[in-house]
CSV table of C-alpha atoms in Angstrom, one decimal:
chain,number,residue,atom,x,y,z
A,1,MET,CA,15.4,4.1,-2.2
A,2,ALA,CA,17.0,7.2,-0.6
A,3,ARG,CA,19.0,6.4,2.5
A,4,LEU,CA,17.6,8.1,5.6
A,5,PRO,CA,19.9,10.8,7.0
A,6,PHE,CA,19.8,9.3,10.5
A,7,GLN,CA,20.3,6.0,12.3
A,8,ASN,CA,18.6,4.6,15.4
A,9,THR,CA,19.4,2.6,18.4
A,10,ILE,CA,16.0,0.9,18.8
A,11,ARG,CA,17.3,-2.6,18.4
A,12,ARG,CA,19.9,-2.2,21.2
A,13,LEU,CA,17.4,-0.4,23.4
A,14,ARG,CA,14.9,-3.2,23.0
A,15,PHE,CA,17.6,-5.7,23.9
A,16,ASP,CA,18.5,-3.8,27.0
A,17,ALA,CA,14.8,-3.6,27.9
A,18,ASP,CA,14.5,-7.3,28.7
A,19,GLU,CA,14.6,-8.1,25.0
A,20,MET,CA,11.3,-6.4,24.3
A,21,THR,CA,9.8,-7.6,21.0
A,22,GLN,CA,9.0,-5.5,18.1
A,23,ALA,CA,5.4,-6.3,18.5
A,24,GLU,CA,5.5,-5.2,22.2
A,25,LEU,CA,7.1,-1.9,21.3
A,26,GLY,CA,4.7,-1.4,18.4
A,27,ALA,CA,1.7,-2.0,20.8
A,28,ARG,CA,3.1,0.6,23.2
A,29,VAL,CA,3.6,3.3,20.6
A,30,GLY,CA,0.5,2.5,18.5
A,31,VAL,CA,2.1,1.1,15.3
A,32,THR,CA,2.4,-2.4,13.9
A,33,ARG,CA,5.3,-4.8,14.3
A,34,GLN,CA,6.1,-4.3,10.6
A,35,THR,CA,6.4,-0.6,11.1
A,36,ILE,CA,8.8,-1.0,14.0
A,37,ALA,CA,10.9,-3.4,11.9
A,38,ALA,CA,10.9,-0.8,9.0
A,39,ILE,CA,12.0,2.0,11.4
A,40,GLU,CA,14.8,-0.2,12.9
A,41,GLN,CA,16.1,-1.1,9.4
A,42,GLY,CA,16.2,2.6,8.4
A,43,LYS,CA,13.6,2.0,5.7
A,44,TYR,CA,10.8,4.2,7.1
A,45,SER,CA,11.0,7.6,8.7
A,46,PRO,CA,8.5,7.8,11.6
A,47,THR,CA,6.5,10.8,12.4
A,48,LEU,CA,7.8,13.1,15.1
A,49,GLU,CA,5.1,11.9,17.4
A,50,THR,CA,6.0,8.2,17.0
A,51,ALA,CA,9.7,9.0,17.4
A,52,PHE,CA,8.9,10.8,20.7
A,53,ARG,CA,6.7,7.9,21.8
A,54,ILE,CA,9.5,5.4,21.1
A,55,ALA,CA,12.0,7.5,23.0
A,56,HIS,CA,9.5,7.8,25.9
A,57,VAL,CA,9.0,4.0,26.1
A,58,PHE,CA,12.8,3.6,26.7
A,59,GLY,CA,13.0,6.7,29.0
A,60,GLN,CA,15.5,8.3,26.6
A,61,ASP,CA,15.9,11.7,24.9
A,62,LEU,CA,15.0,11.7,21.3
A,63,GLU,CA,18.6,12.2,20.2
A,64,LYS,CA,19.7,9.1,22.1
A,65,VAL,CA,17.3,7.0,20.0
A,66,PHE,CA,17.6,8.8,16.6
A,67,ILE,CA,21.1,10.0,15.6
A,68,TRP,CA,21.6,12.4,12.7
A,69,THR,CA,24.4,11.0,10.5
A,70,ASP,CA,24.2,13.1,7.4
A,71,SER,CA,27.2,15.4,7.6
A,72,SER,CA,26.4,17.2,4.3
A,73,GLN,CA,23.4,19.1,5.6
A,74,GLY,CA,23.2,21.4,8.6
A,75,GLN,CA,26.2,22.1,10.9
A,76,LYS,CA,25.4,21.6,14.5
A,77,THR,CA,25.6,24.9,16.3
A,78,LYS,CA,26.0,25.6,19.9
A,79,PRO,CA,23.0,27.2,21.6
A,80,GLY,CA,23.7,30.9,22.1
B,1,MET,CA,4.7,-10.1,4.8
B,2,SER,CA,2.0,-7.9,6.5
B,3,PHE,CA,-1.7,-8.6,6.3
B,4,ARG,CA,-2.2,-5.4,4.3
B,5,GLU,CA,0.4,-6.5,1.7
B,6,LYS,CA,-1.2,-9.9,1.4
B,7,THR,CA,-4.6,-8.3,0.7
B,8,SER,CA,-3.0,-6.1,-1.9
B,9,TRP,CA,-1.6,-9.2,-3.6
B,10,ILE,CA,-5.0,-10.9,-3.5
B,11,SER,CA,-6.7,-7.8,-4.9
B,12,LEU,CA,-4.1,-7.5,-7.7
B,13,VAL,CA,-4.3,-11.1,-8.8
B,14,LEU,CA,-8.1,-11.2,-8.7
B,15,THR,CA,-8.4,-7.9,-10.6
B,16,LEU,CA,-5.9,-9.0,-13.2
B,17,ILE,CA,-7.6,-12.4,-13.8
B,18,GLY,CA,-11.2,-11.2,-13.4
B,19,PHE,CA,-11.2,-8.0,-15.4
B,20,GLY,CA,-8.4,-9.3,-17.7
B,21,SER,CA,-10.7,-12.1,-18.8
B,22,TYR,CA,-13.6,-9.6,-19.2
B,23,PHE,CA,-11.7,-7.2,-21.5
B,24,VAL,CA,-10.1,-10.0,-23.5
B,25,THR,CA,-13.6,-11.5,-24.0
B,26,LEU,CA,-15.0,-8.1,-24.9
B,27,VAL,CA,-12.3,-7.2,-27.5
B,28,TYR,CA,-12.2,-10.7,-29.0
B,29,GLY,CA,-16.0,-10.9,-29.1
B,30,GLU,CA,-16.6,-7.4,-30.5
B,31,THR,CA,-13.9,-7.8,-33.2
B,32,GLY,CA,-15.4,-11.2,-34.2
B,33,GLY,CA,-19.0,-10.1,-33.7
B,34,HIS,CA,-19.8,-13.1,-31.5
B,35,ALA,CA,-22.2,-11.7,-28.9
B,36,GLY,CA,-24.5,-8.8,-28.1
B,37,HIS,CA,-23.8,-6.1,-25.5
B,38,GLY,CA,-26.1,-7.9,-23.0
B,39,TYR,CA,-23.8,-10.8,-22.9
B,40,TYR,CA,-20.9,-8.6,-21.8
B,41,ILE,CA,-23.0,-6.9,-19.1
B,42,GLY,CA,-23.8,-10.4,-17.8
B,43,TYR,CA,-20.2,-11.4,-18.0
B,44,LEU,CA,-19.1,-8.3,-16.1
B,45,ILE,CA,-21.6,-8.8,-13.3
B,46,ALA,CA,-20.4,-12.4,-13.0
B,47,VAL,CA,-16.8,-11.2,-12.8
B,48,VAL,CA,-17.6,-8.6,-10.1
B,49,VAL,CA,-19.6,-11.2,-8.0
B,50,ALA,CA,-16.8,-13.8,-8.4
B,51,ILE,CA,-14.1,-11.3,-7.5
B,52,THR,CA,-16.0,-10.1,-4.4
B,53,LEU,CA,-16.7,-13.7,-3.1
B,54,ILE,CA,-13.2,-15.0,-3.7
B,55,PHE,CA,-11.7,-11.8,-2.1
B,56,ILE,CA,-13.9,-12.3,1.0
B,57,VAL,CA,-13.0,-16.0,1.3
B,58,SER,CA,-9.2,-15.4,0.6
B,59,THR,CA,-9.0,-12.5,3.0
B,60,ALA,CA,-10.8,-14.6,5.7
B,61,ILE,CA,-8.3,-17.4,5.3
B,62,VAL,CA,-5.3,-15.0,5.5
B,63,ALA,CA,-6.8,-13.3,8.5
B,64,ALA,CA,-7.4,-16.7,10.2
B,65,MET,CA,-3.7,-17.5,9.8
B,66,ALA,CA,-2.6,-14.2,11.5
B,67,PRO,CA,-5.5,-12.8,13.4
B,68,ASP,CA,-3.4,-10.2,15.3
B,69,ASP,CA,-2.1,-8.7,12.1
B,70,ALA,CA,-5.6,-8.7,10.6
B,71,ASN,CA,-7.2,-7.0,13.6
B,72,ALA,CA,-4.5,-4.3,13.9
B,73,ALA,CA,-5.7,-0.9,13.0
B,74,LEU,CA,-4.1,1.0,10.2
B,75,ASP,CA,-1.0,2.8,11.5
B,76,GLU,CA,0.8,5.9,10.2
B,77,ARG,CA,3.0,3.8,7.8
B,78,ASP,CA,-0.1,2.0,6.4
B,79,ARG,CA,-1.8,5.4,5.8
B,80,ALA,CA,1.3,6.9,4.2
B,81,ILE,CA,1.6,4.0,1.8
B,82,SER,CA,-2.1,4.1,1.0
B,83,HIS,CA,-2.0,7.9,0.2
B,84,ARG,CA,1.1,7.5,-2.0
B,85,ALA,CA,-0.3,4.6,-3.9
B,86,ALA,CA,-3.6,6.6,-4.5
B,87,TYR,CA,-1.5,9.5,-5.7
B,88,PHE,CA,0.1,7.3,-8.4
B,89,SER,CA,-3.2,5.7,-9.5
B,90,TYR,CA,-5.1,8.9,-9.6
B,91,PHE,CA,-3.0,10.1,-12.6
B,92,LEU,CA,-3.9,7.0,-14.6
B,93,LEU,CA,-7.6,7.3,-13.6
B,94,VAL,CA,-7.7,10.9,-15.0
B,95,VAL,CA,-5.9,10.0,-18.2
B,96,GLY,CA,-8.2,7.0,-18.7
B,97,VAL,CA,-11.4,9.0,-18.1
B,98,LEU,CA,-10.3,11.7,-20.5
B,99,ALA,CA,-9.4,9.0,-23.1
B,100,ALA,CA,-12.8,7.4,-22.7
B,101,MET,CA,-14.6,10.7,-23.1
B,102,ALA,CA,-12.5,11.5,-26.2
B,103,SER,CA,-13.4,8.2,-27.8
B,104,TYR,CA,-17.1,9.0,-27.2
B,105,HIS,CA,-16.8,12.3,-28.9
B,106,ILE,CA,-15.1,10.8,-32.0
B,107,GLY,CA,-18.1,8.6,-32.5
B,108,HIS,CA,-17.9,5.5,-30.4
B,109,GLY,CA,-21.1,4.8,-28.5
B,110,ALA,CA,-22.1,4.7,-24.9
B,111,PHE,CA,-21.2,1.0,-24.6
B,112,TRP,CA,-17.5,1.8,-25.3
B,113,LEU,CA,-17.7,4.9,-23.2
B,114,MET,CA,-18.8,2.7,-20.3
B,115,ASN,CA,-16.1,0.2,-21.0
B,116,GLY,CA,-13.5,2.9,-21.3
B,117,LEU,CA,-14.4,4.3,-17.9
B,118,LEU,CA,-14.4,0.8,-16.5
B,119,GLY,CA,-11.0,0.2,-18.0
B,120,ALA,CA,-9.7,3.5,-16.5
B,121,ILE,CA,-10.9,2.4,-13.0
B,122,VAL,CA,-9.4,-1.1,-13.4
B,123,LEU,CA,-6.1,0.3,-14.6
B,124,SER,CA,-5.9,2.8,-11.8
B,125,GLU,CA,-6.8,0.1,-9.2
B,126,ILE,CA,-4.1,-2.2,-10.6
B,127,THR,CA,-1.6,0.6,-10.4
B,128,ARG,CA,-2.7,1.3,-6.8
B,129,TYR,CA,-2.2,-2.4,-5.7
B,130,ILE,CA,1.2,-2.6,-7.4
B,131,ALA,CA,2.3,0.7,-5.8
B,132,GLN,CA,1.1,-0.5,-2.4
B,133,ILE,CA,3.1,-3.8,-2.8
B,134,ILE,CA,6.3,-1.9,-3.9
B,135,LEU,CA,5.9,0.6,-1.1
B,136,TYR,CA,5.4,-2.1,1.5
B,137,ARG,CA,8.5,-3.8,0.2
B,138,ARG,CA,10.7,-0.7,0.1
B,139,ASN,CA,9.4,1.2,3.1
């Protein structure tokens, strides 16, 4: 299985949010507990909408929840 | 293991056993000349009824053990897995249907055409269940 080019901080954010369970987070963003587990483990790449919903639950920006780690593709550029 | 994965396992096992027994009986009987075509049609109907009933009972038992999982609607990951599994099985279905049609054209009768088409459907369904199980494990 190809490794996803990004990591996520969902597990830590859940812990910081009164140890929210995967099932609770799943219910709030409209996916199953298994899907949250797969996202956390980096096995499944969520849709953009679900990624935004997850970030919204924790009151975070998307890039605080999903962090691009693949240095081989796309240099980050400063906005002009 | 999710409810969807469990039902994929149930479907896979039932299909393998049910239709496996049908095709083994068919090939063995036809090569030995043991029974007429009516016997196999009856056998096939019995297999379909048995698979349906056992699937309903098995799924109800699995759902009773984890009602929240069973009642959950399909989410985006379930749908993605379902679409990818169907993509893999579609190829086998097309090849099987073409093979069944070719066998009819080279002289095999309608009975074998029917069984060839049935075999194509069964093989593609088995492929779909296996693909679903693998995708649920990996994704």
